[in-house]
Amino acid sequence: MEEKITGKRVLSGTNAEIFYNGLKIAGCTKISLKTTVNREEVQMGMDIDTKITGLKGEGTVSINKVYSAFESIRKEILKGRDPRGTIITRLSDPDAIGDQIERYQIGNVALSEFPLEYEKGTVVKVEFPFTFTPSDMICLDEIKEQ
């Protein structure tokens, strides 16, 4: 018999974890990723259609500042090097169907910006944009219907 899906089954990011090169990112509040499909227009008779010409991966990691996150990478870039890393995301929710988790591995991650901003009387929050190659994004565990 199929289980009726109720509100408690909707996943929450509360227990999500993010790791960069195997180290848990302390204070991480959000990660967002997107793969953009690049298309070029192709005229077929009177119709205008499109052809996929490439894929682009972009993302952002948002952090409540606890440590000087990614400072070692910024220093490597200042030396003219282009360090790349791997992000692992882990989304677990105690109410997930069958106690399943969702995990992704994102490779070839290249950080794009290193912002620094403090404001008196507020929690310091930092967003680190990055790029990645979409073919290096692998689903390690997915939450499936049971």
PDB file of C-alpha atoms in Angstrom:
ATOM      1  CA  MET A   1       0.000   0.000   0.000  1.00  0.00           C
ATOM      2  CA  GLU A   2       1.372   3.383  -1.009  1.00  0.00           C
ATOM      3  CA  GLU A   3       2.102   5.793   1.865  1.00  0.00           C
ATOM      4  CA  LYS A   4       0.223   9.087   1.825  1.00  0.00           C
ATOM      5  CA  ILE A   5       2.798  11.897   1.684  1.00  0.00           C
ATOM      6  CA  THR A   6       2.250  14.354   4.530  1.00  0.00           C
ATOM      7  CA  GLY A   7       3.985  17.633   5.424  1.00  0.00           C
ATOM      8  CA  LYS A   8       6.452  15.966   7.764  1.00  0.00           C
ATOM      9  CA  ARG A   9       7.989  14.155   4.772  1.00  0.00           C
ATOM     10  CA  VAL A  10       9.068  17.429   3.118  1.00  0.00           C
ATOM     11  CA  LEU A  11      12.817  17.691   3.601  1.00  0.00           C
ATOM     12  CA  SER A  12      14.361  20.364   5.805  1.00  0.00           C
ATOM     13  CA  GLY A  13      17.893  21.696   5.407  1.00  0.00           C
ATOM     14  CA  THR A  14      18.301  21.891   9.200  1.00  0.00           C
ATOM     15  CA  ASN A  15      20.488  18.780   9.329  1.00  0.00           C
ATOM     16  CA  ALA A  16      22.355  19.424   6.082  1.00  0.00           C
ATOM     17  CA  GLU A  17      26.151  19.270   6.120  1.00  0.00           C
ATOM     18  CA  ILE A  18      28.695  20.610   3.647  1.00  0.00           C
ATOM     19  CA  PHE A  19      32.291  19.423   3.354  1.00  0.00           C
ATOM     20  CA  TYR A  20      35.124  21.002   1.353  1.00  0.00           C
ATOM     21  CA  ASN A  21      38.047  18.669   0.597  1.00  0.00           C
ATOM     22  CA  GLY A  22      36.841  16.388   3.381  1.00  0.00           C
ATOM     23  CA  LEU A  23      36.572  19.086   6.072  1.00  0.00           C
ATOM     24  CA  LYS A  24      33.158  20.087   7.404  1.00  0.00           C
ATOM     25  CA  ILE A  25      32.461  23.779   6.751  1.00  0.00           C
ATOM     26  CA  ALA A  26      31.689  25.247  10.183  1.00  0.00           C
ATOM     27  CA  GLY A  27      28.877  27.766  10.236  1.00  0.00           C
ATOM     28  CA  CYS A  28      27.557  26.815   6.785  1.00  0.00           C
ATOM     29  CA  THR A  29      23.997  28.085   6.443  1.00  0.00           C
ATOM     30  CA  LYS A  30      23.283  27.485   2.766  1.00  0.00           C
ATOM     31  CA  ILE A  31      24.610  26.034  -0.448  1.00  0.00           C
ATOM     32  CA  SER A  32      23.088  26.659  -3.837  1.00  0.00           C
ATOM     33  CA  LEU A  33      24.167  25.126  -7.131  1.00  0.00           C
ATOM     34  CA  LYS A  34      22.910  25.413 -10.658  1.00  0.00           C
ATOM     35  CA  THR A  35      23.804  23.928 -13.985  1.00  0.00           C
ATOM     36  CA  THR A  36      23.045  26.193 -16.929  1.00  0.00           C
ATOM     37  CA  VAL A  37      22.485  24.661 -20.332  1.00  0.00           C
ATOM     38  CA  ASN A  38      24.083  26.800 -23.069  1.00  0.00           C
ATOM     39  CA  ARG A  39      22.084  26.652 -26.281  1.00  0.00           C
ATOM     40  CA  GLU A  40      22.568  28.098 -29.720  1.00  0.00           C
ATOM     41  CA  GLU A  41      19.655  28.863 -32.025  1.00  0.00           C
ATOM     42  CA  VAL A  42      19.323  26.709 -35.130  1.00  0.00           C
ATOM     43  CA  GLN A  43      16.888  27.526 -37.909  1.00  0.00           C
ATOM     44  CA  MET A  44      15.106  24.478 -39.296  1.00  0.00           C
ATOM     45  CA  GLY A  45      12.942  25.695 -42.174  1.00  0.00           C
ATOM     46  CA  MET A  46      10.729  28.367 -40.620  1.00  0.00           C
ATOM     47  CA  ASP A  47      11.178  27.016 -37.095  1.00  0.00           C
ATOM     48  CA  ILE A  48      13.792  28.270 -34.689  1.00  0.00           C
ATOM     49  CA  ASP A  49      15.023  25.438 -32.505  1.00  0.00           C
ATOM     50  CA  THR A  50      18.077  25.128 -30.240  1.00  0.00           C
ATOM     51  CA  LYS A  51      21.137  22.938 -29.951  1.00  0.00           C
ATOM     52  CA  ILE A  52      22.983  22.298 -26.681  1.00  0.00           C
ATOM     53  CA  THR A  53      26.533  23.646 -27.009  1.00  0.00           C
ATOM     54  CA  GLY A  54      27.766  23.314 -23.428  1.00  0.00           C
ATOM     55  CA  LEU A  55      27.040  23.250 -19.715  1.00  0.00           C
ATOM     56  CA  LYS A  56      28.135  25.692 -17.009  1.00  0.00           C
ATOM     57  CA  GLY A  57      28.134  25.029 -13.265  1.00  0.00           C
ATOM     58  CA  GLU A  58      27.907  27.789 -10.657  1.00  0.00           C
ATOM     59  CA  GLY A  59      27.202  27.887  -6.953  1.00  0.00           C
ATOM     60  CA  THR A  60      27.476  29.758  -3.683  1.00  0.00           C
ATOM     61  CA  VAL A  61      28.325  28.640  -0.157  1.00  0.00           C
ATOM     62  CA  SER A  62      26.904  30.895   2.583  1.00  0.00           C
ATOM     63  CA  ILE A  63      28.600  30.870   5.984  1.00  0.00           C
ATOM     64  CA  ASN A  64      28.123  32.425   9.395  1.00  0.00           C
ATOM     65  CA  LYS A  65      31.755  33.362   9.990  1.00  0.00           C
ATOM     66  CA  VAL A  66      33.405  31.143  12.605  1.00  0.00           C
ATOM     67  CA  TYR A  67      36.877  30.762  11.048  1.00  0.00           C
ATOM     68  CA  SER A  68      38.833  32.477   8.271  1.00  0.00           C
ATOM     69  CA  ALA A  69      37.229  30.157   5.744  1.00  0.00           C
ATOM     70  CA  PHE A  70      39.075  29.531   2.473  1.00  0.00           C
ATOM     71  CA  GLU A  71      41.965  31.866   3.386  1.00  0.00           C
ATOM     72  CA  SER A  72      44.528  29.239   2.323  1.00  0.00           C
ATOM     73  CA  ILE A  73      42.898  29.088  -1.119  1.00  0.00           C
ATOM     74  CA  ARG A  74      42.962  32.884  -1.466  1.00  0.00           C
ATOM     75  CA  LYS A  75      46.690  32.829  -0.644  1.00  0.00           C
ATOM     76  CA  GLU A  76      47.340  30.187  -3.310  1.00  0.00           C
ATOM     77  CA  ILE A  77      45.524  32.318  -5.899  1.00  0.00           C
ATOM     78  CA  LEU A  78      47.694  35.304  -4.931  1.00  0.00           C
ATOM     79  CA  LYS A  79      50.704  33.143  -5.862  1.00  0.00           C
ATOM     80  CA  GLY A  80      49.225  32.607  -9.332  1.00  0.00           C
ATOM     81  CA  ARG A  81      47.962  29.084  -8.635  1.00  0.00           C
ATOM     82  CA  ASP A  82      44.435  27.890  -9.398  1.00  0.00           C
ATOM     83  CA  PRO A  83      43.500  25.486  -6.585  1.00  0.00           C
ATOM     84  CA  ARG A  84      40.469  23.289  -7.147  1.00  0.00           C
ATOM     85  CA  GLY A  85      38.495  21.382  -4.548  1.00  0.00           C
ATOM     86  CA  THR A  86      35.651  18.982  -3.959  1.00  0.00           C
ATOM     87  CA  ILE A  87      32.403  19.718  -2.139  1.00  0.00           C
ATOM     88  CA  ILE A  88      30.264  16.979  -0.619  1.00  0.00           C
ATOM     89  CA  THR A  89      26.705  17.851   0.386  1.00  0.00           C
ATOM     90  CA  ARG A  90      24.721  15.673   2.761  1.00  0.00           C
ATOM     91  CA  LEU A  91      21.002  16.271   3.319  1.00  0.00           C
ATOM     92  CA  SER A  92      19.499  14.140   6.060  1.00  0.00           C
ATOM     93  CA  ASP A  93      16.141  14.578   7.720  1.00  0.00           C
ATOM     94  CA  PRO A  94      14.863  12.342  10.530  1.00  0.00           C
ATOM     95  CA  ASP A  95      11.448  12.270   8.803  1.00  0.00           C
ATOM     96  CA  ALA A  96      12.781  11.383   5.328  1.00  0.00           C
ATOM     97  CA  ILE A  97      11.007   8.412   3.810  1.00  0.00           C
ATOM     98  CA  GLY A  98      12.865   5.269   4.840  1.00  0.00           C
ATOM     99  CA  ASP A  99      15.506   7.345   6.696  1.00  0.00           C
ATOM    100  CA  GLN A 100      17.170   7.967   3.328  1.00  0.00           C
ATOM    101  CA  ILE A 101      19.746  10.702   2.734  1.00  0.00           C
ATOM    102  CA  GLU A 102      20.736  12.698  -0.336  1.00  0.00           C
ATOM    103  CA  ARG A 103      24.432  13.298  -1.060  1.00  0.00           C
ATOM    104  CA  TYR A 104      26.226  14.971  -3.944  1.00  0.00           C
ATOM    105  CA  GLN A 105      29.901  15.222  -4.772  1.00  0.00           C
ATOM    106  CA  ILE A 106      30.851  18.335  -6.740  1.00  0.00           C
ATOM    107  CA  GLY A 107      34.349  18.240  -8.198  1.00  0.00           C
ATOM    108  CA  ASN A 108      36.600  20.774  -9.885  1.00  0.00           C
ATOM    109  CA  VAL A 109      35.270  23.532  -7.600  1.00  0.00           C
ATOM    110  CA  ALA A 110      36.986  26.871  -8.220  1.00  0.00           C
ATOM    111  CA  LEU A 111      36.230  29.658  -5.749  1.00  0.00           C
ATOM    112  CA  SER A 112      35.542  32.967  -7.517  1.00  0.00           C
ATOM    113  CA  GLU A 113      35.397  35.651  -4.803  1.00  0.00           C
ATOM    114  CA  PHE A 114      36.733  36.185  -1.290  1.00  0.00           C
ATOM    115  CA  PRO A 115      34.516  38.839   0.312  1.00  0.00           C
ATOM    116  CA  LEU A 116      35.296  40.559   3.597  1.00  0.00           C
ATOM    117  CA  GLU A 117      32.692  42.690   5.347  1.00  0.00           C
ATOM    118  CA  TYR A 118      32.074  43.408   9.035  1.00  0.00           C
ATOM    119  CA  GLU A 119      29.205  45.431  10.449  1.00  0.00           C
ATOM    120  CA  LYS A 120      28.967  46.509  14.059  1.00  0.00           C
ATOM    121  CA  GLY A 121      26.117  44.839  15.935  1.00  0.00           C
ATOM    122  CA  THR A 122      25.467  42.079  13.381  1.00  0.00           C
ATOM    123  CA  VAL A 123      26.524  38.496  12.859  1.00  0.00           C
ATOM    124  CA  VAL A 124      29.217  38.266  10.167  1.00  0.00           C
ATOM    125  CA  LYS A 125      27.914  36.360   7.155  1.00  0.00           C
ATOM    126  CA  VAL A 126      29.972  35.553   4.071  1.00  0.00           C
ATOM    127  CA  GLU A 127      29.025  34.178   0.641  1.00  0.00           C
ATOM    128  CA  PHE A 128      31.631  32.416  -1.471  1.00  0.00           C
ATOM    129  CA  PRO A 129      30.660  32.037  -5.142  1.00  0.00           C
ATOM    130  CA  PHE A 130      32.284  29.240  -7.128  1.00  0.00           C
ATOM    131  CA  THR A 131      32.228  27.471 -10.453  1.00  0.00           C
ATOM    132  CA  PHE A 132      32.402  23.760 -11.202  1.00  0.00           C
ATOM    133  CA  THR A 133      32.234  21.490 -14.210  1.00  0.00           C
ATOM    134  CA  PRO A 134      28.764  19.894 -14.387  1.00  0.00           C
ATOM    135  CA  SER A 135      30.202  16.523 -15.424  1.00  0.00           C
ATOM    136  CA  ASP A 136      32.017  16.502 -12.047  1.00  0.00           C
ATOM    137  CA  MET A 137      28.724  16.638 -10.105  1.00  0.00           C
ATOM    138  CA  ILE A 138      27.828  13.124  -9.003  1.00  0.00           C
ATOM    139  CA  CYS A 139      24.793  11.992  -7.023  1.00  0.00           C
ATOM    140  CA  LEU A 140      26.160   9.614  -4.371  1.00  0.00           C
ATOM    141  CA  ASP A 141      22.838   8.901  -2.632  1.00  0.00           C
ATOM    142  CA  GLU A 142      19.346   9.870  -3.691  1.00  0.00           C
ATOM    143  CA  ILE A 143      16.029   9.741  -1.882  1.00  0.00           C
ATOM    144  CA  LYS A 144      13.759   7.435  -3.855  1.00  0.00           C
ATOM    145  CA  GLU A 145      10.103   6.521  -3.686  1.00  0.00           C
ATOM    146  CA  GLN A 146       9.567   3.311  -1.769  1.00  0.00           C
TER     147      GLN A 146
END
